[in-house]
PDB file of N, CA and C in Angstrom:
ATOM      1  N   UNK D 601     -10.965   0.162   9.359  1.00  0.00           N
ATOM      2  CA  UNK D 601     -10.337   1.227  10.110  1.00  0.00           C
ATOM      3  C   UNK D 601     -11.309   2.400  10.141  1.00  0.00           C
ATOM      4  N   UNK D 602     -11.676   2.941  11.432  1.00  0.00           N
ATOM      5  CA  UNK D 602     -12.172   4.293  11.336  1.00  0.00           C
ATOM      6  C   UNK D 602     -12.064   5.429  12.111  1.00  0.00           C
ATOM      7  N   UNK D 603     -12.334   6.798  11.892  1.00  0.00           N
ATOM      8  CA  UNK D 603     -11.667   7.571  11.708  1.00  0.00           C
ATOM      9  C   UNK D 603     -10.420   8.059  12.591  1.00  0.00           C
ATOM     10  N   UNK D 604     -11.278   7.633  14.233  1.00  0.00           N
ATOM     11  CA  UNK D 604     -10.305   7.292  14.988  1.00  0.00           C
ATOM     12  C   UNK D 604      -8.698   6.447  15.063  1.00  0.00           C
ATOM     13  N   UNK D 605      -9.494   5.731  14.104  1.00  0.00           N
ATOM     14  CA  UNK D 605      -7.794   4.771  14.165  1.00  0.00           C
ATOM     15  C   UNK D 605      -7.009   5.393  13.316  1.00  0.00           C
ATOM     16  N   UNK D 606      -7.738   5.609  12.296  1.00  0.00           N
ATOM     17  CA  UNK D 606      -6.816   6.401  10.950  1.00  0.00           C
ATOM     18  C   UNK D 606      -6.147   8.074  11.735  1.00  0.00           C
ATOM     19  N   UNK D 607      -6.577   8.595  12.126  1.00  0.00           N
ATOM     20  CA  UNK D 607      -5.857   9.610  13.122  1.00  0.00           C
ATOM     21  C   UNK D 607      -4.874   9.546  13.822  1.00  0.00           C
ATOM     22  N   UNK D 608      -5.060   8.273  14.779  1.00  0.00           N
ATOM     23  CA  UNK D 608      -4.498   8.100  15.645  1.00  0.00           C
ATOM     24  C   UNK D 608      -2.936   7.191  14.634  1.00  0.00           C
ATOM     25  N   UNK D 609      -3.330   6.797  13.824  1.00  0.00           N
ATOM     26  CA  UNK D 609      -1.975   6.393  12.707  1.00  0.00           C
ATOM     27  C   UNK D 609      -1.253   7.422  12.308  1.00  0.00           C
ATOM     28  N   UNK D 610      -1.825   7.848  11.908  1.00  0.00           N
ATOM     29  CA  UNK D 610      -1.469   9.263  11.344  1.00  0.00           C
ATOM     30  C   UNK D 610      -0.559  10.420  11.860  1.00  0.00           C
ATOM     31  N   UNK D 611      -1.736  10.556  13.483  1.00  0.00           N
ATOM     32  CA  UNK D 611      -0.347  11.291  14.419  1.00  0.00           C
ATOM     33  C   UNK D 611       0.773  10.839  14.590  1.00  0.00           C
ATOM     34  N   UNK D 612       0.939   9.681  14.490  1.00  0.00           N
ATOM     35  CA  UNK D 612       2.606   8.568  14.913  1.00  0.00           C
ATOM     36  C   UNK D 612       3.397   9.482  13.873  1.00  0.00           C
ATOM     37  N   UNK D 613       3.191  10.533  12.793  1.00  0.00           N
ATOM     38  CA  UNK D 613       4.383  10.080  11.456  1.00  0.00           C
ATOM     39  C   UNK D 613       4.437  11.613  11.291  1.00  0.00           C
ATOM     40  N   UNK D 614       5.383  11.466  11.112  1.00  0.00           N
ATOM     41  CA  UNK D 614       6.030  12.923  10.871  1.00  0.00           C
ATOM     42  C   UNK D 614       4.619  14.134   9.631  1.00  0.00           C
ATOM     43  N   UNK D 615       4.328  14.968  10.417  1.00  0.00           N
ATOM     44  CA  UNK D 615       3.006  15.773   9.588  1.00  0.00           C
ATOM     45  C   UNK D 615       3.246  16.256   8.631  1.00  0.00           C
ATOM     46  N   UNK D 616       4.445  16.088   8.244  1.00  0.00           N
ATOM     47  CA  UNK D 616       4.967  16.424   6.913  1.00  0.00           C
ATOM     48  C   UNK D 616       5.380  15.802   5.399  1.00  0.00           C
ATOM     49  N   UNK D 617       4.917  14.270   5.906  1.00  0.00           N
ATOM     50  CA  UNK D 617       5.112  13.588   4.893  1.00  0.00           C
ATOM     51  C   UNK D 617       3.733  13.149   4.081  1.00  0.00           C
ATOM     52  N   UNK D 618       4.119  12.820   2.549  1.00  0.00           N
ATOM     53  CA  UNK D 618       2.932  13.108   1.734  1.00  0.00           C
ATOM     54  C   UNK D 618       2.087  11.945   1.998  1.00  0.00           C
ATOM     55  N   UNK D 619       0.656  12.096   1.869  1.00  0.00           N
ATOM     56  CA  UNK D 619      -0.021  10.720   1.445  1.00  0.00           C
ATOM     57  C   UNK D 619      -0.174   9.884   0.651  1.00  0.00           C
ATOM     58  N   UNK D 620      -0.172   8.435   0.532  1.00  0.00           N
ATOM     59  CA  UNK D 620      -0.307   7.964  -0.985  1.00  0.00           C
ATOM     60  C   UNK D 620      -1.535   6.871  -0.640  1.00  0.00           C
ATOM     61  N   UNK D 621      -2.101   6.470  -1.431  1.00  0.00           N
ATOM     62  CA  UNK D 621      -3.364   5.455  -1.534  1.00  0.00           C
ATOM     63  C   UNK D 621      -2.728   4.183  -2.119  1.00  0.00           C
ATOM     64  N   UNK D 622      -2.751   3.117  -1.420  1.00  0.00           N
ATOM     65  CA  UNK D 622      -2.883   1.647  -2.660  1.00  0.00           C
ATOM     66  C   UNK D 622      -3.794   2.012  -3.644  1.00  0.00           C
ATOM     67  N   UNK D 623      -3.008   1.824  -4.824  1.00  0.00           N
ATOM     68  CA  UNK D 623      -4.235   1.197  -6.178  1.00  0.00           C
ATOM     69  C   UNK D 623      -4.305   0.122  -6.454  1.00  0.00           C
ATOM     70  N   UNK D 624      -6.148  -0.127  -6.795  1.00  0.00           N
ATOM     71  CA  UNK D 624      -6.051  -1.577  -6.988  1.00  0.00           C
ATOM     72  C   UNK D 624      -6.658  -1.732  -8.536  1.00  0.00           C
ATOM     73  N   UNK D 625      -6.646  -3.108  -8.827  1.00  0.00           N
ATOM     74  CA  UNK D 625      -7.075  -2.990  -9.906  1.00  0.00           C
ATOM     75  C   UNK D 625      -8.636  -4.302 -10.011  1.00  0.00           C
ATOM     76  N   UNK D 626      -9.131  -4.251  -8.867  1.00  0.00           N
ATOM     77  CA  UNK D 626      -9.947  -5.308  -8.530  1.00  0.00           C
ATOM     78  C   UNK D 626     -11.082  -4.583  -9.232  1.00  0.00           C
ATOM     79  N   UNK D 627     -12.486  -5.480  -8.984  1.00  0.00           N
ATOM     80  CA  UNK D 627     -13.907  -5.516  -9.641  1.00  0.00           C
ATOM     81  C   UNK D 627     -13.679  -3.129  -9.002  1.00  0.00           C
ATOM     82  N   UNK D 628     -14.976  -2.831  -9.920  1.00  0.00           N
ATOM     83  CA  UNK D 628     -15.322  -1.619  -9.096  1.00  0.00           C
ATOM     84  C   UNK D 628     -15.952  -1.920  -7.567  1.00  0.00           C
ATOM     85  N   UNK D 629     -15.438  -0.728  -6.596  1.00  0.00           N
ATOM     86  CA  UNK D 629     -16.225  -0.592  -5.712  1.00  0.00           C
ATOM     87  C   UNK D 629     -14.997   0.122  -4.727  1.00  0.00           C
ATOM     88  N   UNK D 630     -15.484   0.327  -3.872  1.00  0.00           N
ATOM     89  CA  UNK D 630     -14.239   1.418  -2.742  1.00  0.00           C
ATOM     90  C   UNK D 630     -13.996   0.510  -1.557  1.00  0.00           C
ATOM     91  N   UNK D 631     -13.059   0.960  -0.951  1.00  0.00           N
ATOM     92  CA  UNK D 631     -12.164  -0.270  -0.260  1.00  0.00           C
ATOM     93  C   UNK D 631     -11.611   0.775   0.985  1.00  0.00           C
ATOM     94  N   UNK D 632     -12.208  -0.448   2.555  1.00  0.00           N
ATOM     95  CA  UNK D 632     -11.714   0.491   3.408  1.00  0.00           C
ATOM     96  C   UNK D 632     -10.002   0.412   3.671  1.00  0.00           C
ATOM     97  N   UNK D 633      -9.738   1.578   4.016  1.00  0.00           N
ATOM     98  CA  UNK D 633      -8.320   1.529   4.358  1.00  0.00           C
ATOM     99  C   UNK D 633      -8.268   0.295   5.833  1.00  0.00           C
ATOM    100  N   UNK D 634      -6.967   0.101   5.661  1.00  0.00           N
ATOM    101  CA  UNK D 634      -6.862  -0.933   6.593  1.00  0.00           C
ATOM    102  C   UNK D 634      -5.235  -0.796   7.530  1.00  0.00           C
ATOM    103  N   UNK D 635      -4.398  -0.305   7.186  1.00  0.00           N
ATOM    104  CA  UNK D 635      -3.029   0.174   7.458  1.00  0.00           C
ATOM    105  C   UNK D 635      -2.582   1.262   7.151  1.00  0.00           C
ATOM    106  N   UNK D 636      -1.642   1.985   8.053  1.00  0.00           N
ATOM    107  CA  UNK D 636      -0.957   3.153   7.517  1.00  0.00           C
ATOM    108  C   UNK D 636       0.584   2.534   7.646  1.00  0.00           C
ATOM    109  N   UNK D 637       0.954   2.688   6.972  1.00  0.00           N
ATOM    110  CA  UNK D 637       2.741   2.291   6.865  1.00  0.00           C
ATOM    111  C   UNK D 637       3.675   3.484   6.297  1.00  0.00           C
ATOM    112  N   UNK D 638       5.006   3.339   6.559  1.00  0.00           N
ATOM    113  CA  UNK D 638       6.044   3.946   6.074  1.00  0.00           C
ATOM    114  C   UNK D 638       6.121   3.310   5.113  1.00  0.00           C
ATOM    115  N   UNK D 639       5.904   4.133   3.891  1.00  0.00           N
ATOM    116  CA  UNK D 639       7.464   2.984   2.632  1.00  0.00           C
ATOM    117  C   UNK D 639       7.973   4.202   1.538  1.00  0.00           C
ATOM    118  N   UNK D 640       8.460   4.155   0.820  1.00  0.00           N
ATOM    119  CA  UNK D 640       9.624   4.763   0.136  1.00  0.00           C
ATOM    120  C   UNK D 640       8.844   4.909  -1.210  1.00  0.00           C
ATOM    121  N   UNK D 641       8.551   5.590  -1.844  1.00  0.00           N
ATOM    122  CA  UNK D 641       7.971   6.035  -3.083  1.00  0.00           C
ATOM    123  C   UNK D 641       8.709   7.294  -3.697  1.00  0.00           C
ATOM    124  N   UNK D 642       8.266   6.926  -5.570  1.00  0.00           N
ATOM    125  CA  UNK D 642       9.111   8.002  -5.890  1.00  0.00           C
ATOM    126  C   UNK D 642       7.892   9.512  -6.569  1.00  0.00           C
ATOM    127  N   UNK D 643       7.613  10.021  -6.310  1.00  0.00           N
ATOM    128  CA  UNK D 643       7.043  11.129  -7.065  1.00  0.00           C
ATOM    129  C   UNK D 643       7.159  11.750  -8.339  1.00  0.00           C
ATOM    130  N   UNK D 644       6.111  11.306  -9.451  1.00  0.00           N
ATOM    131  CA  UNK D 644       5.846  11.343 -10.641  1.00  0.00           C
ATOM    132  C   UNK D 644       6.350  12.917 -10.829  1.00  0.00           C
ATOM    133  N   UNK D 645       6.715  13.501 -11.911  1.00  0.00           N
ATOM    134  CA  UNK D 645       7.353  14.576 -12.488  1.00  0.00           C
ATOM    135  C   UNK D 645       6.466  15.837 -12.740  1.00  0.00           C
ATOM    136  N   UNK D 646       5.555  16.274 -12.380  1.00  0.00           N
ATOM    137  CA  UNK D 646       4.676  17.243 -13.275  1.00  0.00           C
ATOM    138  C   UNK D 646       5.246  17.647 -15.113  1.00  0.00           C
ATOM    139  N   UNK D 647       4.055  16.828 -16.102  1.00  0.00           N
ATOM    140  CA  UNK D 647       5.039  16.479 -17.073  1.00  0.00           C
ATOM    141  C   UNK D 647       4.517  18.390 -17.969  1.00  0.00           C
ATOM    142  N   UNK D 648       3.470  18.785 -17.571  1.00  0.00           N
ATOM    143  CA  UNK D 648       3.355  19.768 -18.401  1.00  0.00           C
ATOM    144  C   UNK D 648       3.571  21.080 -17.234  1.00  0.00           C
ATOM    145  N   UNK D 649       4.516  21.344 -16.715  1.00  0.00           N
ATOM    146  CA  UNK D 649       5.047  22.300 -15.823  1.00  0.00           C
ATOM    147  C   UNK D 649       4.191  24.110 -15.848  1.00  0.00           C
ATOM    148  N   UNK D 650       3.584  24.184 -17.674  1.00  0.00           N
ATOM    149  CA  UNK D 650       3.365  25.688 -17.889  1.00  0.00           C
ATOM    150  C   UNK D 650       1.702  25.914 -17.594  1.00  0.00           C
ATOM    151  N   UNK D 651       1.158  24.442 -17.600  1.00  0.00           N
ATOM    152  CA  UNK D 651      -0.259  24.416 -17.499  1.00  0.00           C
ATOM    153  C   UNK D 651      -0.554  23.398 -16.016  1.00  0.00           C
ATOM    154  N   UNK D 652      -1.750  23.770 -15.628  1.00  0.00           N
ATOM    155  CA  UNK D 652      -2.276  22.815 -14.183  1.00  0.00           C
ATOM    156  C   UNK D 652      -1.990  21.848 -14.424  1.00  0.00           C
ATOM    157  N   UNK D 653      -1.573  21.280 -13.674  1.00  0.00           N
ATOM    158  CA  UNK D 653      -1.900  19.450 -14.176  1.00  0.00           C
ATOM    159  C   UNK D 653      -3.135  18.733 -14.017  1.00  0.00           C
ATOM    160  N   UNK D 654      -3.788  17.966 -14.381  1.00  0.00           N
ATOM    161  CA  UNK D 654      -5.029  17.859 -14.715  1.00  0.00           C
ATOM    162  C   UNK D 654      -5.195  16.672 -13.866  1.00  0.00           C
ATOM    163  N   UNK D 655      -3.908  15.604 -13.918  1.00  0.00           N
ATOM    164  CA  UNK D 655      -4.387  14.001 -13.100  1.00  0.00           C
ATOM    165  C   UNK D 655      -3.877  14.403 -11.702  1.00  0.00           C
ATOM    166  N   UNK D 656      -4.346  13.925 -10.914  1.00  0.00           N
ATOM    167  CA  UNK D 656      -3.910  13.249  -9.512  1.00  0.00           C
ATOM    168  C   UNK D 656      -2.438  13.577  -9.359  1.00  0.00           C
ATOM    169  N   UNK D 657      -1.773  13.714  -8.556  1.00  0.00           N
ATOM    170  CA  UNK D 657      -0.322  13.666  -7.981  1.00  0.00           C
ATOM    171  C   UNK D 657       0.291  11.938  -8.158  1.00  0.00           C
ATOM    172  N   UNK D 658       0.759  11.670  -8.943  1.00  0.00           N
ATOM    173  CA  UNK D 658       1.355   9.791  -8.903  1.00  0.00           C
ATOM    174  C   UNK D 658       2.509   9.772  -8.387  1.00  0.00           C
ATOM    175  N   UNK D 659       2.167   8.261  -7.342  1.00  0.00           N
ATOM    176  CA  UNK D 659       3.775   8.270  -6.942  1.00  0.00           C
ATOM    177  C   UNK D 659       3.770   6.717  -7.664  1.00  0.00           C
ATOM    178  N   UNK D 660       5.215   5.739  -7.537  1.00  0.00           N
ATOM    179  CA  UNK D 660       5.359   5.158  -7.427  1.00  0.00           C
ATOM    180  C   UNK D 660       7.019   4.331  -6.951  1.00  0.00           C
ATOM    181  N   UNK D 661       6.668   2.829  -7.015  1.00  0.00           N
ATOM    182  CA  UNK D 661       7.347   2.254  -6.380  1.00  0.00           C
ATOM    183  C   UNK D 661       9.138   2.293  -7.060  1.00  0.00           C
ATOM    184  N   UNK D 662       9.966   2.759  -6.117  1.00  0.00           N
ATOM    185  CA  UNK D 662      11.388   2.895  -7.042  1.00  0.00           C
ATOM    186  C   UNK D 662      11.593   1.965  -7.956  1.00  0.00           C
ATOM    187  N   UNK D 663      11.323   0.956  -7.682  1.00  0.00           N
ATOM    188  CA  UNK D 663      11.852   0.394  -8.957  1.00  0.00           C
ATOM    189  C   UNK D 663      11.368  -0.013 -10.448  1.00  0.00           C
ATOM    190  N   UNK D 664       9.963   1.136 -10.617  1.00  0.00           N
ATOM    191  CA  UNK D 664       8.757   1.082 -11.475  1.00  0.00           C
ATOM    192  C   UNK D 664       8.772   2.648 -11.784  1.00  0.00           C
ATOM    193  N   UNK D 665       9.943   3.710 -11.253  1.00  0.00           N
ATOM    194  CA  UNK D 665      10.206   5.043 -11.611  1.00  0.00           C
ATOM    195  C   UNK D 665      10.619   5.278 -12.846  1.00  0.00           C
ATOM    196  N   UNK D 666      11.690   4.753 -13.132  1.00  0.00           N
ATOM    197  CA  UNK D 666      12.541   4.573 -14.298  1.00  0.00           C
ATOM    198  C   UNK D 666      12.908   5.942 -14.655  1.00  0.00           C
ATOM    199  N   UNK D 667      13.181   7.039 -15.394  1.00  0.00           N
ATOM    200  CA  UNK D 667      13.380   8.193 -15.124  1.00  0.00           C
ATOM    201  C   UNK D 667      12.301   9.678 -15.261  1.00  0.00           C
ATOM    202  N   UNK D 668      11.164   9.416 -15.140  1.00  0.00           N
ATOM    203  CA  UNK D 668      10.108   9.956 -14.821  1.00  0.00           C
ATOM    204  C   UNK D 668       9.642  10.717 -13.576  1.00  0.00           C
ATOM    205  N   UNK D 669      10.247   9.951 -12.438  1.00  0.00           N
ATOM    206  CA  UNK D 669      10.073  10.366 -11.385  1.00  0.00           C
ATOM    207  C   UNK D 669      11.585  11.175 -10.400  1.00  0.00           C
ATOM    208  N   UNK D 670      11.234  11.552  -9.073  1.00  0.00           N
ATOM    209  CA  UNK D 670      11.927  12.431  -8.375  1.00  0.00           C
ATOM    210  C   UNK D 670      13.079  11.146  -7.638  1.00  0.00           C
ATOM    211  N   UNK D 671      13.305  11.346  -6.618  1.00  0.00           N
ATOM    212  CA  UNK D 671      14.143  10.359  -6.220  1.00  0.00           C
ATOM    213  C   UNK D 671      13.524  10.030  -4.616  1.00  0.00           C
ATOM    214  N   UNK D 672      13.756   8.290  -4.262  1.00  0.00           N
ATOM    215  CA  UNK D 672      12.661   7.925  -3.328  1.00  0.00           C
ATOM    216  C   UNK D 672      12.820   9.044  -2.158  1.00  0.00           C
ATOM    217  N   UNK D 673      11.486   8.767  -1.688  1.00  0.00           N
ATOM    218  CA  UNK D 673      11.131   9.382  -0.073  1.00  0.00           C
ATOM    219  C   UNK D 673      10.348   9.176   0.525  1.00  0.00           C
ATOM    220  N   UNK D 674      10.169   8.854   1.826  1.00  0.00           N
ATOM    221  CA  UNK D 674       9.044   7.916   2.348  1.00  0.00           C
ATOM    222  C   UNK D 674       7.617   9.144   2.471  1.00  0.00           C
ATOM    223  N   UNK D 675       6.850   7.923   2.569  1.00  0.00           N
ATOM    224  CA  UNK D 675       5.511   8.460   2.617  1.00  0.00           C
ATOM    225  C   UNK D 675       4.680   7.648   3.288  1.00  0.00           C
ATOM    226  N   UNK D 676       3.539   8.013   3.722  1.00  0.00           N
ATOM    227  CA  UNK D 676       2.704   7.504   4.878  1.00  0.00           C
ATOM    228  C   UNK D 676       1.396   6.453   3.747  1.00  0.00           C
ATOM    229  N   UNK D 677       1.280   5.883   4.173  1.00  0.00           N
ATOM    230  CA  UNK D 677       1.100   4.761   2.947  1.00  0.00           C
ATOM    231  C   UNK D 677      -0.205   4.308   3.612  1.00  0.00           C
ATOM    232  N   UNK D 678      -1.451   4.377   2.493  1.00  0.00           N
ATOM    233  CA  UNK D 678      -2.888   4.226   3.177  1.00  0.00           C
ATOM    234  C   UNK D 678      -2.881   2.681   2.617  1.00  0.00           C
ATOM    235  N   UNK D 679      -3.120   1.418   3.035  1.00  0.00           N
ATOM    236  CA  UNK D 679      -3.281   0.345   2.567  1.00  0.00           C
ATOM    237  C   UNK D 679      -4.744  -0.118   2.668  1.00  0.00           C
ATOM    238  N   UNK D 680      -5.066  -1.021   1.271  1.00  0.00           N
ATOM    239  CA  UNK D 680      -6.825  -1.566   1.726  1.00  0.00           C
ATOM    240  C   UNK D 680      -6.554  -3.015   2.474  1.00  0.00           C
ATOM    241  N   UNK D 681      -5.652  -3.670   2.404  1.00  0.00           N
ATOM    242  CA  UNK D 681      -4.624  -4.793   2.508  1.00  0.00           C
ATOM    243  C   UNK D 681      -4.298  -5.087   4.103  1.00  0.00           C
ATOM    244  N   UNK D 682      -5.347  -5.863   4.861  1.00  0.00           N
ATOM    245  CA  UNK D 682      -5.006  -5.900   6.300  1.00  0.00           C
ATOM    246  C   UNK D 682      -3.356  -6.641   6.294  1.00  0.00           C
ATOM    247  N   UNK D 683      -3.005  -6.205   7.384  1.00  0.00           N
ATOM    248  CA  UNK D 683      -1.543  -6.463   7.827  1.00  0.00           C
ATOM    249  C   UNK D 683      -1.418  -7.911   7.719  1.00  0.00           C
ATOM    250  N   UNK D 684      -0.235  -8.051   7.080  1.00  0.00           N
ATOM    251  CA  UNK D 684      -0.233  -9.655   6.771  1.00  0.00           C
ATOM    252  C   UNK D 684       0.508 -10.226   8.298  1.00  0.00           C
ATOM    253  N   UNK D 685      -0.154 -11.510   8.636  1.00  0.00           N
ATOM    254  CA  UNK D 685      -0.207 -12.298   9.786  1.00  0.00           C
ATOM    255  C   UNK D 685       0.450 -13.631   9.356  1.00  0.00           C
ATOM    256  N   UNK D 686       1.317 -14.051  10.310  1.00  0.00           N
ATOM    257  CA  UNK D 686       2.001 -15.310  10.002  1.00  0.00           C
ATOM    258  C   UNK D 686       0.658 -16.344   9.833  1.00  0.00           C
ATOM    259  N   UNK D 687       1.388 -18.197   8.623  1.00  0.00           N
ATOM    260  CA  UNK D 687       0.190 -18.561   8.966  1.00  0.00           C
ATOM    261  C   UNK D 687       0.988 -19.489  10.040  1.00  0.00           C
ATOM    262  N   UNK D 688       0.317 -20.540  10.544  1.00  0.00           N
ATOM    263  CA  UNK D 688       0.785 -21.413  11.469  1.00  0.00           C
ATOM    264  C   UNK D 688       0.945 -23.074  11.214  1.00  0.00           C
ATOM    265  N   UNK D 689       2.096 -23.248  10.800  1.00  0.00           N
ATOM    266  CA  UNK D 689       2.646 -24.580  10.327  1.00  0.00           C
ATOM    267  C   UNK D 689       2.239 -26.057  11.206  1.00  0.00           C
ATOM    268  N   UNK D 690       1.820 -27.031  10.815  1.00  0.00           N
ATOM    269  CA  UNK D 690       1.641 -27.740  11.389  1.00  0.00           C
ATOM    270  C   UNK D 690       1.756 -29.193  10.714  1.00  0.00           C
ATOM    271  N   UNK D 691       2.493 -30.276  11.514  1.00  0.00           N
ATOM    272  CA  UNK D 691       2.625 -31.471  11.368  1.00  0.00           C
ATOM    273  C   UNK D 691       1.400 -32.902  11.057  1.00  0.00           C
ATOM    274  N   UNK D 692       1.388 -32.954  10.278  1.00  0.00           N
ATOM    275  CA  UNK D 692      -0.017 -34.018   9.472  1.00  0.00           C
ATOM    276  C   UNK D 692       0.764 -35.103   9.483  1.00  0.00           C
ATOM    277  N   UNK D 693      -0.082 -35.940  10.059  1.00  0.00           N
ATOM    278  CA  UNK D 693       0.104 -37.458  10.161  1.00  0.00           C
ATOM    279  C   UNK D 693      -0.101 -37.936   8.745  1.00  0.00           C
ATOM    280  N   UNK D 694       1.142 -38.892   8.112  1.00  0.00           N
ATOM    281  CA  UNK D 694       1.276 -38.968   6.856  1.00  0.00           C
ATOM    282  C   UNK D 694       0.200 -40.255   6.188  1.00  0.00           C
ATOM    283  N   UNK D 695      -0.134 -41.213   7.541  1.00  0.00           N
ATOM    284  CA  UNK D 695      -1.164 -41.980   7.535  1.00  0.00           C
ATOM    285  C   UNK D 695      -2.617 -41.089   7.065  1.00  0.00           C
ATOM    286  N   UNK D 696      -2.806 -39.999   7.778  1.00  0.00           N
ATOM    287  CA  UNK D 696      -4.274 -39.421   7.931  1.00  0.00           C
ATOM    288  C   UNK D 696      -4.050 -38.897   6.195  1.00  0.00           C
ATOM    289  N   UNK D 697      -3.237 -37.960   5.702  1.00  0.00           N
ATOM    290  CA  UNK D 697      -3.348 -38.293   3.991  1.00  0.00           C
ATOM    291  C   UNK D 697      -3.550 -38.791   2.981  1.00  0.00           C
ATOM    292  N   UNK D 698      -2.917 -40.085   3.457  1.00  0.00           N
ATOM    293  CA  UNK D 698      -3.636 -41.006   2.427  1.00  0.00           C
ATOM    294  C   UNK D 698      -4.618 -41.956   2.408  1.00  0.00           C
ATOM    295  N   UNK D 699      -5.018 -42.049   4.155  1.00  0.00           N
ATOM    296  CA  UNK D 699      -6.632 -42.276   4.117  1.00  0.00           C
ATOM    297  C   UNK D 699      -7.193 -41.643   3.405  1.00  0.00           C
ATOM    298  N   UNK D 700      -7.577 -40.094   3.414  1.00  0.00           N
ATOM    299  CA  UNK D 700      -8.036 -39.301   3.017  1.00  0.00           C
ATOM    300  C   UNK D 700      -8.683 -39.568   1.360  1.00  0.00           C
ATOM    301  N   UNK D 701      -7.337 -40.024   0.686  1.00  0.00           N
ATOM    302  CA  UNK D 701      -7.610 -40.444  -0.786  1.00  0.00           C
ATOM    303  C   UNK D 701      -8.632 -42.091  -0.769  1.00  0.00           C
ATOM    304  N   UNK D 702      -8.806 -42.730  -0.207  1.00  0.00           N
ATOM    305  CA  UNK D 702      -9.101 -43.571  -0.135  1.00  0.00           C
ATOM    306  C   UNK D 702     -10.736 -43.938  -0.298  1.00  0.00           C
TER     307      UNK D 702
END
């Protein structure tokens, strides 16, 4: 995706809703975005309220909140994860199988 497309995603969604990144937990290295989606996340608590907070803003998925977090609300969702595509089913001759082993 580039920058154009990511814009042009972007304008579709209300300019007011927050951003969130997929995390991954793969080898190191940076990962292009690939989707913007709606989905429902909950927003981590600021746990030390009197001092900056020091990490990142965390959201996560409602049902991985447990009582830590705010209560869900959608957010514009950066994915590295191209859009999943049906696959396409198809009928195998039950003969051509077990040639195969043969």
């Amino acid at each position: 995706m580039n920058v154009g497309e990511l814009m042009t995603a972007l304008s579709e969604l209300d300019p007011t809703l927050p951003v969130v990144m997929e995390m991954t937990d793969e080898p190191p290295g940076d990962y292009e975005a690939s989707e913007v989606r709606i989905e429902s996340y909950c927003r981590e608590r600021d746990s030390s309220p009197s001092s900056p907070y020091i990490w990142p803003t965390t959201w996560h998925e409602p049902e991985y909140a447990f009582n830590r977090c705010g209560p869900a609300q959608p957010v514009a969702y950066l994915s590295f994860n191209p859009p999943w595509k049906p696959t396409i089913d198809a009928e195998v001759d039950q003969t051509a199988i077990e040639a195969s082993h043969d």
